[in-house]
Coordinates of C-alpha atoms in Angstrom, one line a residue:
M19 CA -5.2 5.0 -21.7
T20 CA -5.1 1.6 -20.0
S21 CA -2.5 1.2 -17.3
H22 CA -1.8 -2.5 -18.0
V23 CA -0.5 -4.3 -21.1
P24 CA -3.8 -5.4 -22.8
T25 CA -4.7 -8.8 -24.2
A26 CA -5.5 -9.4 -27.8
T27 CA -6.9 -12.5 -29.5
T28 CA -6.0 -12.1 -33.2
L29 CA -3.2 -10.8 -35.3
S30 CA -5.6 -8.3 -36.9
E31 CA -5.6 -6.4 -33.6
I32 CA -1.9 -5.8 -34.0
Y33 CA -1.3 -5.5 -37.7
T34 CA -3.2 -3.5 -40.4
G35 CA -4.8 -5.3 -43.4
D36 CA -2.0 -4.5 -45.8
V37 CA 0.5 -6.5 -43.8
I38 CA -1.6 -9.1 -42.1
H39 CA -1.0 -12.0 -44.5
G40 CA 2.8 -11.6 -44.5
Q41 CA 2.7 -11.4 -40.7
E42 CA 0.7 -14.6 -40.5
R43 CA 3.3 -16.4 -42.5
R44 CA 6.0 -15.0 -40.4
W45 CA 4.4 -16.1 -37.1
E46 CA 3.8 -19.5 -38.6
R47 CA 7.5 -19.8 -39.5
L48 CA 8.6 -18.7 -36.0
L49 CA 6.4 -21.1 -34.2
A50 CA 7.3 -24.0 -36.5
K51 CA 11.0 -23.2 -36.0
F52 CA 10.6 -23.1 -32.3
H53 CA 9.0 -26.5 -32.3
E54 CA 11.8 -27.8 -34.5
I55 CA 14.5 -26.5 -32.2
Y56 CA 13.1 -27.3 -28.8
Q57 CA 10.9 -30.2 -29.7
R58 CA 7.9 -28.7 -28.0
P59 CA 5.5 -25.9 -28.7
A60 CA 6.0 -22.3 -27.5
G61 CA 3.9 -21.3 -24.6
F62 CA 3.6 -17.7 -25.5
V63 CA 5.1 -15.0 -27.8
S64 CA 6.4 -11.6 -26.6
R65 CA 6.0 -8.8 -29.1
S66 CA 7.1 -5.2 -29.3
P67 CA 7.1 -2.5 -32.1
G68 CA 10.0 -0.2 -32.9
R69 CA 9.4 3.6 -33.1
V70 CA 10.1 6.6 -35.1
N71 CA 10.7 9.9 -33.4
I72 CA 8.9 12.8 -35.1
I73 CA 10.5 15.6 -33.1
G74 CA 12.5 15.9 -29.9
E75 CA 15.9 14.4 -30.7
H76 CA 18.5 13.7 -28.0
I77 CA 16.5 15.5 -25.3
D78 CA 14.7 12.7 -23.5
Y79 CA 17.8 11.9 -21.4
M80 CA 17.8 15.6 -20.3
L81 CA 14.2 15.1 -19.3
Y82 CA 12.5 17.2 -21.9
E83 CA 9.3 16.2 -23.8
V84 CA 9.4 14.2 -27.1
L85 CA 6.9 13.1 -29.7
P86 CA 7.5 9.6 -31.1
M87 CA 5.2 7.0 -32.5
A88 CA 5.3 3.2 -32.9
V89 CA 5.9 1.6 -36.3
T90 CA 4.9 -1.8 -37.8
A91 CA 8.4 -3.3 -37.6
D92 CA 8.7 -5.3 -34.4
L93 CA 10.4 -8.0 -32.5
L94 CA 8.9 -11.4 -31.5
I95 CA 10.1 -13.7 -28.8
A96 CA 8.6 -17.2 -28.7
V97 CA 8.9 -18.6 -25.2
A98 CA 8.4 -21.9 -23.4
V99 CA 8.8 -22.2 -19.6
H100 CA 10.4 -25.1 -17.7
P101 CA 11.0 -25.4 -13.9
P102 CA 14.4 -24.9 -12.3
E103 CA 16.6 -27.9 -11.5
A104 CA 15.2 -29.5 -8.4
S105 CA 18.6 -30.2 -6.8
S106 CA 19.9 -26.6 -7.0
S107 CA 17.0 -24.1 -7.8
I108 CA 19.2 -22.9 -10.7
S109 CA 17.2 -22.2 -13.8
K110 CA 18.5 -22.4 -17.4
I111 CA 17.9 -19.9 -20.1
R112 CA 18.4 -21.0 -23.7
I113 CA 18.1 -18.2 -26.3
R114 CA 18.3 -18.5 -30.1
N115 CA 17.7 -16.2 -33.0
V116 CA 16.0 -17.1 -36.3
N117 CA 19.1 -15.4 -37.9
S118 CA 21.4 -18.0 -36.4
S119 CA 24.2 -17.4 -38.8
K120 CA 24.6 -13.9 -37.4
F121 CA 23.6 -14.4 -33.8
A122 CA 25.0 -17.3 -32.0
D123 CA 23.0 -19.6 -29.7
R124 CA 23.4 -18.7 -26.0
E125 CA 22.7 -20.6 -22.8
F126 CA 23.2 -19.4 -19.2
P127 CA 22.0 -20.1 -15.7
V128 CA 19.8 -17.9 -13.6
S129 CA 20.2 -18.0 -9.8
P130 CA 17.4 -17.1 -7.3
T131 CA 19.7 -14.9 -5.3
E132 CA 22.4 -13.5 -7.7
D133 CA 22.1 -10.9 -10.5
V134 CA 22.5 -12.0 -14.1
A135 CA 26.1 -11.2 -15.2
I136 CA 26.3 -8.7 -18.1
D137 CA 29.6 -7.7 -19.6
A138 CA 28.9 -4.2 -21.0
S139 CA 32.4 -4.1 -22.6
V140 CA 31.4 -6.5 -25.4
N141 CA 28.7 -6.0 -28.0
E142 CA 26.8 -9.2 -27.4
W143 CA 23.3 -9.6 -28.7
S144 CA 22.0 -11.6 -25.7
N145 CA 23.0 -8.8 -23.3
Y146 CA 19.7 -7.1 -24.3
F147 CA 17.7 -10.0 -23.1
K148 CA 19.8 -10.3 -20.0
S149 CA 19.2 -6.7 -19.1
G150 CA 15.5 -7.1 -19.4
L151 CA 15.7 -10.3 -17.4
R152 CA 17.7 -8.6 -14.6
G153 CA 15.3 -5.7 -14.4
A154 CA 12.2 -7.9 -14.4
L155 CA 13.6 -10.1 -11.6
D156 CA 14.6 -7.1 -9.5
L157 CA 11.0 -5.8 -9.8
L158 CA 9.4 -9.2 -9.1
R159 CA 11.6 -9.6 -5.9
K160 CA 10.3 -6.2 -4.7
K161 CA 6.7 -6.9 -5.5
R162 CA 6.9 -10.3 -3.7
D163 CA 8.6 -9.0 -0.6
G164 CA 9.0 -11.7 1.9
D165 CA 8.5 -14.5 -0.7
D166 CA 11.5 -16.2 -2.2
L167 CA 11.5 -15.9 -6.0
V168 CA 12.9 -18.9 -7.8
P169 CA 13.0 -17.9 -11.5
V170 CA 11.7 -20.3 -14.0
G171 CA 13.8 -21.6 -16.9
M172 CA 13.0 -20.3 -20.4
D173 CA 13.5 -21.5 -24.0
L174 CA 13.5 -18.6 -26.4
L175 CA 13.5 -17.9 -30.1
V176 CA 13.7 -14.3 -31.4
D177 CA 12.7 -12.8 -34.7
G178 CA 12.9 -9.1 -35.4
T179 CA 12.1 -6.8 -38.3
V180 CA 13.4 -3.5 -36.8
P181 CA 16.6 -2.6 -38.6
S182 CA 19.7 -2.8 -36.4
G183 CA 21.3 0.6 -35.9
G184 CA 18.5 2.1 -38.0
G185 CA 17.3 4.7 -35.5
L186 CA 14.0 2.9 -34.9
S187 CA 14.8 1.7 -31.4
S188 CA 15.7 -2.0 -31.8
S189 CA 17.6 -2.2 -28.6
A190 CA 15.0 -0.6 -26.3
A191 CA 12.2 -2.7 -27.7
F192 CA 14.2 -5.9 -27.3
V193 CA 14.8 -5.0 -23.6
C194 CA 11.1 -4.2 -23.1
A195 CA 10.0 -7.4 -24.8
S196 CA 12.5 -9.4 -22.7
A197 CA 11.4 -7.9 -19.4
L198 CA 7.7 -8.5 -20.2
A199 CA 8.3 -12.1 -21.2
V200 CA 10.2 -12.8 -18.0
M201 CA 7.4 -11.3 -15.9
I202 CA 4.7 -13.3 -17.6
A203 CA 6.8 -16.5 -17.5
N204 CA 7.3 -16.0 -13.7
G205 CA 3.6 -15.8 -13.0
E206 CA 2.5 -12.2 -13.3
K207 CA -1.1 -12.1 -14.5
T208 CA -1.0 -8.4 -15.4
V209 CA 1.9 -6.1 -16.2
D210 CA 1.7 -2.4 -15.4
K211 CA 2.9 -0.3 -18.4
T212 CA 4.6 2.4 -16.3
E213 CA 6.5 -0.2 -14.3
L214 CA 7.6 -2.0 -17.4
V215 CA 8.9 1.2 -19.0
E216 CA 10.7 2.4 -15.9
L217 CA 12.5 -0.9 -15.4
A218 CA 13.4 -1.1 -19.1
I219 CA 14.9 2.4 -19.1
V220 CA 17.2 1.6 -16.2
S221 CA 17.9 -2.0 -17.4
E222 CA 19.1 -1.0 -20.9
R223 CA 21.9 1.0 -19.4
A224 CA 23.4 -2.2 -18.2
V225 CA 24.5 -3.0 -21.8
G226 CA 26.6 0.2 -21.9
V227 CA 24.4 2.9 -23.2
N228 CA 23.2 6.0 -21.2
S229 CA 19.7 5.8 -22.7
G230 CA 16.8 8.1 -22.0
G231 CA 13.2 7.0 -21.8
M232 CA 11.6 7.9 -25.1
D233 CA 12.1 4.6 -26.9
Q234 CA 10.7 2.4 -24.2
S235 CA 7.7 4.7 -23.7
A236 CA 6.9 4.7 -27.4
S237 CA 7.1 0.9 -27.6
V238 CA 4.8 0.3 -24.6
F239 CA 2.3 3.2 -24.6
S240 CA 1.7 3.9 -28.3
L241 CA -1.9 3.6 -29.6
R242 CA -2.9 2.8 -33.2
G243 CA -3.5 5.9 -35.2
S244 CA -1.7 8.4 -33.0
A245 CA 1.6 9.8 -32.0
L246 CA 2.7 9.8 -28.3
Y247 CA 3.6 12.9 -26.3
V248 CA 6.0 11.8 -23.6
S249 CA 7.0 13.9 -20.6
F250 CA 9.3 12.8 -17.8
Q251 CA 8.8 15.5 -15.1
P252 CA 7.7 15.2 -12.4
T253 CA 7.0 11.5 -13.3
L254 CA 6.7 9.6 -16.6
H255 CA 3.5 10.6 -18.4
T256 CA 2.2 9.9 -21.9
R257 CA -0.8 11.0 -23.9
A258 CA -2.0 10.2 -27.4
V259 CA -1.7 12.9 -30.0
T260 CA -3.6 12.9 -33.4
F261 CA -2.7 14.9 -36.5
P262 CA -5.3 17.2 -37.8
A263 CA -6.9 16.6 -41.2
T264 CA -5.2 18.5 -44.0
Q265 CA -5.6 19.2 -47.7
P266 CA -3.5 17.8 -49.2
E267 CA -3.4 14.9 -46.9
L268 CA 0.0 14.4 -45.1
A269 CA 2.1 11.3 -45.1
F270 CA 5.2 10.4 -43.2
L271 CA 8.0 8.5 -45.0
I272 CA 10.8 6.7 -43.2
A273 CA 14.0 6.2 -45.3
Q274 CA 17.0 4.2 -44.4
T275 CA 20.5 5.3 -45.1
F276 CA 21.8 1.7 -44.7
V277 CA 24.6 3.1 -42.6
Q278 CA 24.7 1.2 -39.4
A279 CA 24.8 3.3 -36.3
D280 CA 25.0 1.1 -33.2
K281 CA 24.9 3.2 -30.0
H282 CA 26.9 0.6 -28.1
V283 CA 29.7 0.5 -30.7
T284 CA 30.1 4.2 -31.2
G285 CA 29.1 5.3 -27.7
P286 CA 32.5 6.6 -26.5
V287 CA 32.6 9.3 -29.2
N288 CA 28.9 9.7 -30.0
Y289 CA 25.8 8.8 -27.9
N290 CA 27.4 8.3 -24.5
L291 CA 29.7 11.3 -25.0
R292 CA 26.7 13.6 -25.7
V293 CA 25.0 12.5 -22.5
V294 CA 28.2 13.4 -20.6
E295 CA 28.5 16.7 -22.4
C296 CA 24.9 17.7 -21.6
T297 CA 25.3 16.7 -18.0
L298 CA 28.5 18.7 -17.6
A299 CA 26.9 21.6 -19.4
A300 CA 24.1 21.6 -16.7
E301 CA 26.7 21.6 -13.9
V302 CA 28.9 24.2 -15.5
L303 CA 26.0 26.5 -16.3
A304 CA 24.7 26.2 -12.7
K305 CA 28.1 27.4 -11.5
K306 CA 28.4 30.2 -14.0
L307 CA 24.8 31.4 -13.2
G308 CA 25.7 31.5 -9.5
L309 CA 23.0 29.1 -8.3
K310 CA 23.1 28.5 -4.6
K311 CA 21.5 25.1 -4.6
P312 CA 23.1 22.0 -6.1
L313 CA 21.2 20.6 -9.0
P314 CA 18.6 18.1 -7.9
K315 CA 19.2 14.4 -8.4
D316 CA 16.8 13.2 -11.0
A317 CA 16.2 10.5 -13.6
G318 CA 18.9 11.7 -16.0
P319 CA 21.4 8.9 -16.8
L320 CA 24.1 10.5 -14.8
G321 CA 21.8 11.9 -12.0
V322 CA 21.4 15.5 -13.1
S323 CA 19.9 17.1 -16.2
L324 CA 19.4 20.4 -18.1
R325 CA 15.7 20.2 -17.1
G326 CA 16.9 20.1 -13.5
L327 CA 19.0 23.2 -14.2
Q328 CA 16.0 25.0 -15.6
D329 CA 13.8 24.2 -12.6
T330 CA 16.5 25.3 -10.1
Y331 CA 17.4 28.5 -12.0
F332 CA 13.8 29.8 -12.1
E333 CA 13.1 28.7 -8.5
E334 CA 16.0 30.9 -7.3
V335 CA 15.6 33.8 -9.7
E336 CA 11.8 34.0 -10.0
G337 CA 10.6 32.1 -6.9
I338 CA 8.9 29.3 -8.9
D339 CA 8.6 26.5 -6.4
D340 CA 7.0 24.0 -8.8
N341 CA 8.0 24.5 -12.4
D342 CA 5.9 21.5 -13.5
K343 CA 2.8 23.8 -13.1
T344 CA 4.2 26.4 -15.3
S345 CA 2.1 27.1 -18.4
P346 CA 3.4 26.1 -21.8
E347 CA 3.7 29.7 -22.8
D348 CA 5.8 30.6 -19.8
F349 CA 7.8 27.4 -20.1
H350 CA 8.6 28.5 -23.7
K351 CA 9.8 31.8 -22.4
Q352 CA 12.0 30.1 -19.8
L353 CA 13.7 28.0 -22.5
E354 CA 14.3 31.1 -24.7
R355 CA 15.9 32.7 -21.7
L356 CA 18.1 29.7 -21.0
L357 CA 19.1 29.4 -24.6
Q358 CA 20.4 33.0 -24.4
L359 CA 22.1 32.4 -21.1
G360 CA 23.9 29.4 -22.5
K361 CA 25.3 31.4 -25.4
E362 CA 26.4 34.2 -23.0
N363 CA 28.1 32.0 -20.5
L364 CA 29.5 29.1 -22.5
T365 CA 31.6 31.1 -24.9
E366 CA 34.3 28.6 -26.0
Q367 CA 33.2 27.5 -29.4
A368 CA 36.1 25.0 -29.5
G369 CA 34.9 23.4 -26.3
Y370 CA 36.3 22.9 -22.8
T371 CA 39.0 20.6 -21.6
R372 CA 38.6 18.4 -18.6
E373 CA 40.9 20.7 -16.6
E374 CA 38.8 23.7 -17.5
V375 CA 35.5 22.0 -16.5
A376 CA 37.0 20.6 -13.3
S377 CA 38.2 24.0 -12.3
T378 CA 34.8 25.6 -12.9
L379 CA 33.1 22.9 -10.8
G380 CA 35.7 23.2 -8.1
I381 CA 36.8 19.5 -8.3
T382 CA 39.8 17.6 -9.4
V383 CA 40.1 16.0 -12.9
D384 CA 40.2 12.6 -11.2
T385 CA 36.9 13.4 -9.5
L386 CA 35.4 14.6 -12.7
N387 CA 36.4 11.5 -14.5
E388 CA 35.1 9.2 -11.7
R389 CA 31.8 11.1 -11.5
Y390 CA 31.0 11.6 -15.1
T391 CA 33.1 9.6 -17.5
S392 CA 33.9 6.3 -15.7
R393 CA 30.5 4.6 -16.1
F394 CA 31.1 3.9 -19.8
P395 CA 34.2 4.7 -21.9
I396 CA 34.3 8.2 -23.2
R397 CA 36.9 9.6 -25.7
A398 CA 37.1 13.3 -26.0
E399 CA 39.8 16.0 -25.6
R400 CA 37.2 18.8 -25.4
F401 CA 33.6 18.9 -24.4
L402 CA 31.4 21.1 -26.7
L403 CA 29.1 22.4 -24.0
R404 CA 27.8 25.5 -25.8
Q405 CA 26.7 23.6 -28.9
R406 CA 25.0 20.8 -26.9
V407 CA 23.1 23.3 -24.7
E408 CA 22.0 25.2 -27.8
H409 CA 20.6 22.1 -29.4
V410 CA 18.8 20.8 -26.3
F411 CA 17.1 24.0 -25.4
S412 CA 16.2 24.9 -29.0
E413 CA 14.9 21.3 -29.6
A414 CA 12.8 21.5 -26.5
L415 CA 11.3 24.7 -27.9
R416 CA 10.7 23.0 -31.2
V417 CA 8.7 20.3 -29.5
L418 CA 6.5 22.9 -27.8
D419 CA 6.0 24.7 -31.2
F420 CA 5.2 21.5 -33.0
M421 CA 2.6 20.5 -30.3
A422 CA 1.1 23.9 -30.4
L423 CA 0.6 23.6 -34.1
L424 CA -1.1 20.2 -33.8
E425 CA -3.4 21.2 -30.9
S426 CA -4.3 24.7 -32.3
P427 CA -3.8 24.3 -36.1
P428 CA -4.1 27.3 -38.4
A429 CA -7.2 27.2 -40.6
D430 CA -5.2 27.0 -43.7
S431 CA -3.6 23.6 -44.3
Q432 CA -0.7 24.9 -46.3
T433 CA 0.3 27.2 -43.4
L434 CA 0.1 24.3 -41.0
L435 CA 2.1 21.9 -43.2
K436 CA 4.8 24.5 -44.0
S437 CA 5.1 25.4 -40.3
L438 CA 5.4 21.7 -39.2
G439 CA 7.9 21.1 -42.0
S440 CA 10.0 24.1 -41.1
T441 CA 10.2 22.9 -37.5
L442 CA 11.4 19.5 -38.7
N443 CA 14.0 21.2 -40.9
A444 CA 15.2 23.3 -38.1
S445 CA 15.6 20.2 -35.9
Q446 CA 17.7 18.5 -38.6
Q447 CA 19.9 21.6 -38.9
S448 CA 20.5 21.7 -35.2
C449 CA 21.2 17.9 -35.1
R450 CA 23.8 18.4 -37.9
D451 CA 25.4 21.6 -36.7
N452 CA 25.0 21.8 -32.9
Y453 CA 24.8 18.1 -32.0
N454 CA 27.0 16.7 -34.8
C455 CA 24.8 13.6 -35.0
S456 CA 23.9 13.6 -38.7
C457 CA 26.0 12.2 -41.5
P458 CA 26.4 12.9 -45.2
E459 CA 23.9 10.1 -46.1
L460 CA 21.2 11.5 -43.8
D461 CA 21.8 15.0 -45.1
E462 CA 21.6 13.8 -48.7
L463 CA 18.3 11.9 -48.1
C464 CA 16.8 15.0 -46.5
Q465 CA 17.9 17.4 -49.3
L466 CA 16.6 15.1 -52.0
A467 CA 13.2 14.8 -50.2
L468 CA 12.9 18.6 -49.8
G469 CA 13.8 19.1 -53.5
A470 CA 11.1 16.6 -54.5
G471 CA 8.3 18.3 -52.5
A472 CA 8.6 17.2 -48.9
Y473 CA 7.6 19.9 -46.3
G474 CA 10.1 18.8 -43.7
S475 CA 12.9 16.2 -43.3
R476 CA 15.1 15.2 -40.4
L477 CA 17.1 12.3 -39.0
T478 CA 15.3 10.1 -36.5
G479 CA 16.8 8.2 -33.6
A480 CA 20.3 8.7 -32.4
G481 CA 21.7 9.6 -35.8
W482 CA 25.2 9.0 -37.2
G483 CA 23.4 6.9 -39.8
G484 CA 20.2 4.9 -39.5
C485 CA 16.9 6.4 -40.6
S486 CA 15.3 9.7 -41.6
V487 CA 11.7 10.8 -41.3
H488 CA 9.9 13.1 -43.8
L489 CA 6.6 15.0 -43.8
V490 CA 5.3 14.7 -47.4
P491 CA 2.1 15.7 -49.1
L492 CA 0.3 12.6 -50.3
D493 CA 0.5 13.7 -53.9
K494 CA 4.3 14.0 -53.7
V495 CA 5.0 10.6 -52.1
D496 CA 5.8 8.9 -55.5
D497 CA 8.1 11.9 -56.4
V498 CA 10.1 11.6 -53.2
R499 CA 10.4 7.8 -53.4
G500 CA 11.5 8.1 -57.0
V501 CA 14.2 10.6 -56.4
W502 CA 15.6 8.5 -53.6
E503 CA 15.7 5.4 -55.7
R504 CA 17.4 7.2 -58.6
E505 CA 19.8 9.6 -56.8
Y506 CA 20.5 7.7 -53.5
Y507 CA 19.9 4.0 -53.5
R508 CA 20.8 3.1 -57.1
K509 CA 23.9 5.4 -56.9
H510 CA 25.2 4.3 -53.5
F511 CA 24.1 0.6 -53.8
P512 CA 24.1 -0.2 -57.6
D513 CA 23.5 -3.9 -56.8
I514 CA 20.6 -3.4 -54.4
S515 CA 17.9 -6.0 -54.8
D516 CA 14.3 -5.1 -55.4
E517 CA 13.4 -6.6 -52.0
K518 CA 16.0 -4.5 -50.2
L519 CA 14.8 -1.4 -52.0
Q520 CA 11.3 -2.1 -50.9
E521 CA 12.6 -2.3 -47.3
A522 CA 14.4 1.0 -47.6
V523 CA 11.3 3.3 -47.5
V524 CA 8.3 2.9 -45.2
R525 CA 5.2 5.0 -45.7
D526 CA 2.8 6.0 -42.9
P527 CA 4.3 4.4 -39.8
V528 CA 1.2 3.2 -37.9
P529 CA 1.3 3.4 -34.1
L530 CA 0.5 0.0 -32.7
L531 CA -1.0 -0.9 -29.4
Q532 CA 1.1 -3.2 -27.3
Y533 CA -0.2 -6.5 -26.3
F534 CA 0.2 -9.7 -24.6
F535 CA -1.8 -12.3 -26.6
R536 CA -3.8 -15.3 -25.6
D537 CA -5.2 -17.9 -28.0
I538 CA -3.3 -16.4 -31.0
R539 CA -4.9 -17.8 -34.2
K540 CA -6.2 -21.3 -33.7
S541 CA -5.1 -22.0 -37.3
L542 CA -1.5 -21.6 -36.3
E543 CA -2.1 -23.8 -33.3
A544 CA -3.9 -26.6 -35.2
R545 CA -1.4 -26.5 -38.0
Y546 CA 1.7 -27.0 -35.9
F547 CA 0.7 -28.5 -32.6
R548 CA -2.5 -30.5 -33.3
R549 CA -3.9 -29.5 -30.0
S550 CA -7.4 -28.2 -29.3
S551 CA -6.6 -25.9 -26.4
R552 CA -3.4 -24.0 -26.1
D553 CA -2.6 -20.8 -24.1
W554 CA -0.8 -18.4 -26.4
V555 CA 0.5 -15.1 -25.2
A556 CA 1.9 -12.3 -27.3
L557 CA 3.6 -9.7 -25.1
V558 CA 4.3 -6.0 -25.5
D559 CA 7.8 -4.9 -26.2
G560 CA 10.5 -6.0 -28.6
T561 CA 12.8 -5.2 -31.4
N562 CA 15.1 -6.6 -34.0
L563 CA 18.1 -8.4 -32.6
A564 CA 20.3 -7.2 -35.3
M565 CA 23.0 -5.9 -33.0
G566 CA 26.7 -5.9 -33.3
E567 CA 27.4 -4.3 -36.7
E568 CA 30.7 -2.6 -37.1
E569 CA 30.7 1.2 -36.9
G570 CA 29.9 2.8 -40.2
R571 CA 29.3 -0.4 -42.0
R572 CA 26.9 -0.4 -44.9
S573 CA 24.7 -3.3 -46.0
D574 CA 22.8 -3.7 -49.3
K575 CA 22.3 -7.5 -49.2

C-alpha cells in the first residue's frame, strides 16, 4: 500500500461505471460555479470519500482495531490560490458552499505566526475547514524548520454528498480534505498518508469532538474493492481486507434513518460523554485491580485508554512486556478475561457519581472535572462504567472474531454468512443495550432487514440516528429494500420523494482509493476555461458539509 496520496488523471479512476456520468455532471457544475463566483478557474480540487464501519463501533478512541471501508459518497473542495497581501503577509481565506442557502459564505485572515481561531462552542460549518487548516500549517512549520512559512490565500467552493449526521463520517472527511488542500496549496509536492491521517485525527478535536482515528484512516487509506483493517497500537497501521467469495453472493446495504445525529450538537450527552466514561472506566479499573503503575499516556482523546489498561494489566500480572507481539488467540483470551474482570469490579449497574469516581481515584471532584470533563461540555449525573467496559471489550472481541472468519472462512458459505451476520447482530445489541447509542429508528430498520432475509444488521457510525449497515444475500436485496420502503420510509415519511427514497439506501459500498488529481478531464477544462493546459489536482479527503442540524431533526425533503 503506497505511503503517499496517489495521483490520478481521470474520474474513472475514482468512480465506478454506474456513477461516472452523474459525477462528470457534478464536477462540471462545481467548476462552473467556482468560475462564476470567483471569476477565475479553480487550480485544483480536493476530494475525499465517506466511510461505512462494518464492525468495531466506538472502540477506535480506546485504541482497539476496527474494520471500515470507504463509500462512493464524497466531498469535493475546488481551490484557487492567491498570494498574501504584500504589505502585511496576511493571507485571506474565502470559503463557500454550493448549498449556500444552508451554509453561509465565510471569509477570514490567516497569519504566518498565529493559529487560526476556532470557537468550538458553536456549531459552525467552516470550523471543519479551519481545523484542517490549523493542523496542516502546524505540520508544514515543523517540516520546514528554520524557514518562515507564509501561508497562501485560498478561494474555496465545497460540494458534498455524504449525509450530515448520517454516520458515514462527513466531519472527518471534511477535515482530511481541508488539510490536504492546504498542504498542496502551500507547495507540498507529495503528501504522506500517515502524516495526513494523524494530523486530521488531532485537528478534528478542535471543533469540539473527542474523535478517534477510524474515520480519517478509512478516508485516506481505503482501496477499491476491499475493506480496511485499522490498528492503532503501537502506531497507526492499516491493511486491505477482502471478503471471500460466497454462494449466495453477499451484498452490503446502507440504509439511512433520516434522523440527524450530529456529534458536535449531542456530544455532551452522547459521543463526548462516552469517551469520558470509557476513560474513567480505564482509570477506575486500574485502581480496583491494584495496578502499581499508572496507565501509560497514549493516543486516546483524553490521554489514557482501555487498551492501555489491558497492556498494563497483563504486563504486571503475566509479565508481558510488549503486548503488541501477543498472538490474536492470546489477545482474544486477554479480552475475555478483562470482560469478566470488568463485570466483577464495576458492579454498580446504575452508574457511579463524580464523588464515587473521584474517591476511587484518590482525587477531588474538582480535579476529576478539570482532568476529564472540562475539555468539552459533559452532562451526566452518573457514569455507566460497567456497561461501557462491557461494550468496548466485547466489541473488540467481535472484531477479532469477524476477522478470523474472513481470513480463515469455513468451507460452507452458509456457515460463514450466518457467523458473520450473528457477529453484526451482537454488535447492534451491545450498541443498543450497553452503549445506549442506538435509537428506535435504527432498531426498526435492523429488525425489518433481518425479517426480510438479511444475515446481520447493525448501526454504523456514532449512532443515535444516522445510518445502518446490513449483510444481505444477493437474492434477498430486493426483499429487504421493499420492506424498508413499505414499512419504514413510506410510513415515517409519507411525502418522501422518489429521489429522496433513492438516496435512502445504498448497495455495495465500494472502497475508493484516495487521490490528488492532475489534468482532470480535458473536456471539463475546455468546456469552461478554454485553455489548452491547466494543472488540475483532486486531493484525497473530504466529506459533506451538511453540518449544523438540530439534534434529532428528521428531513425528508
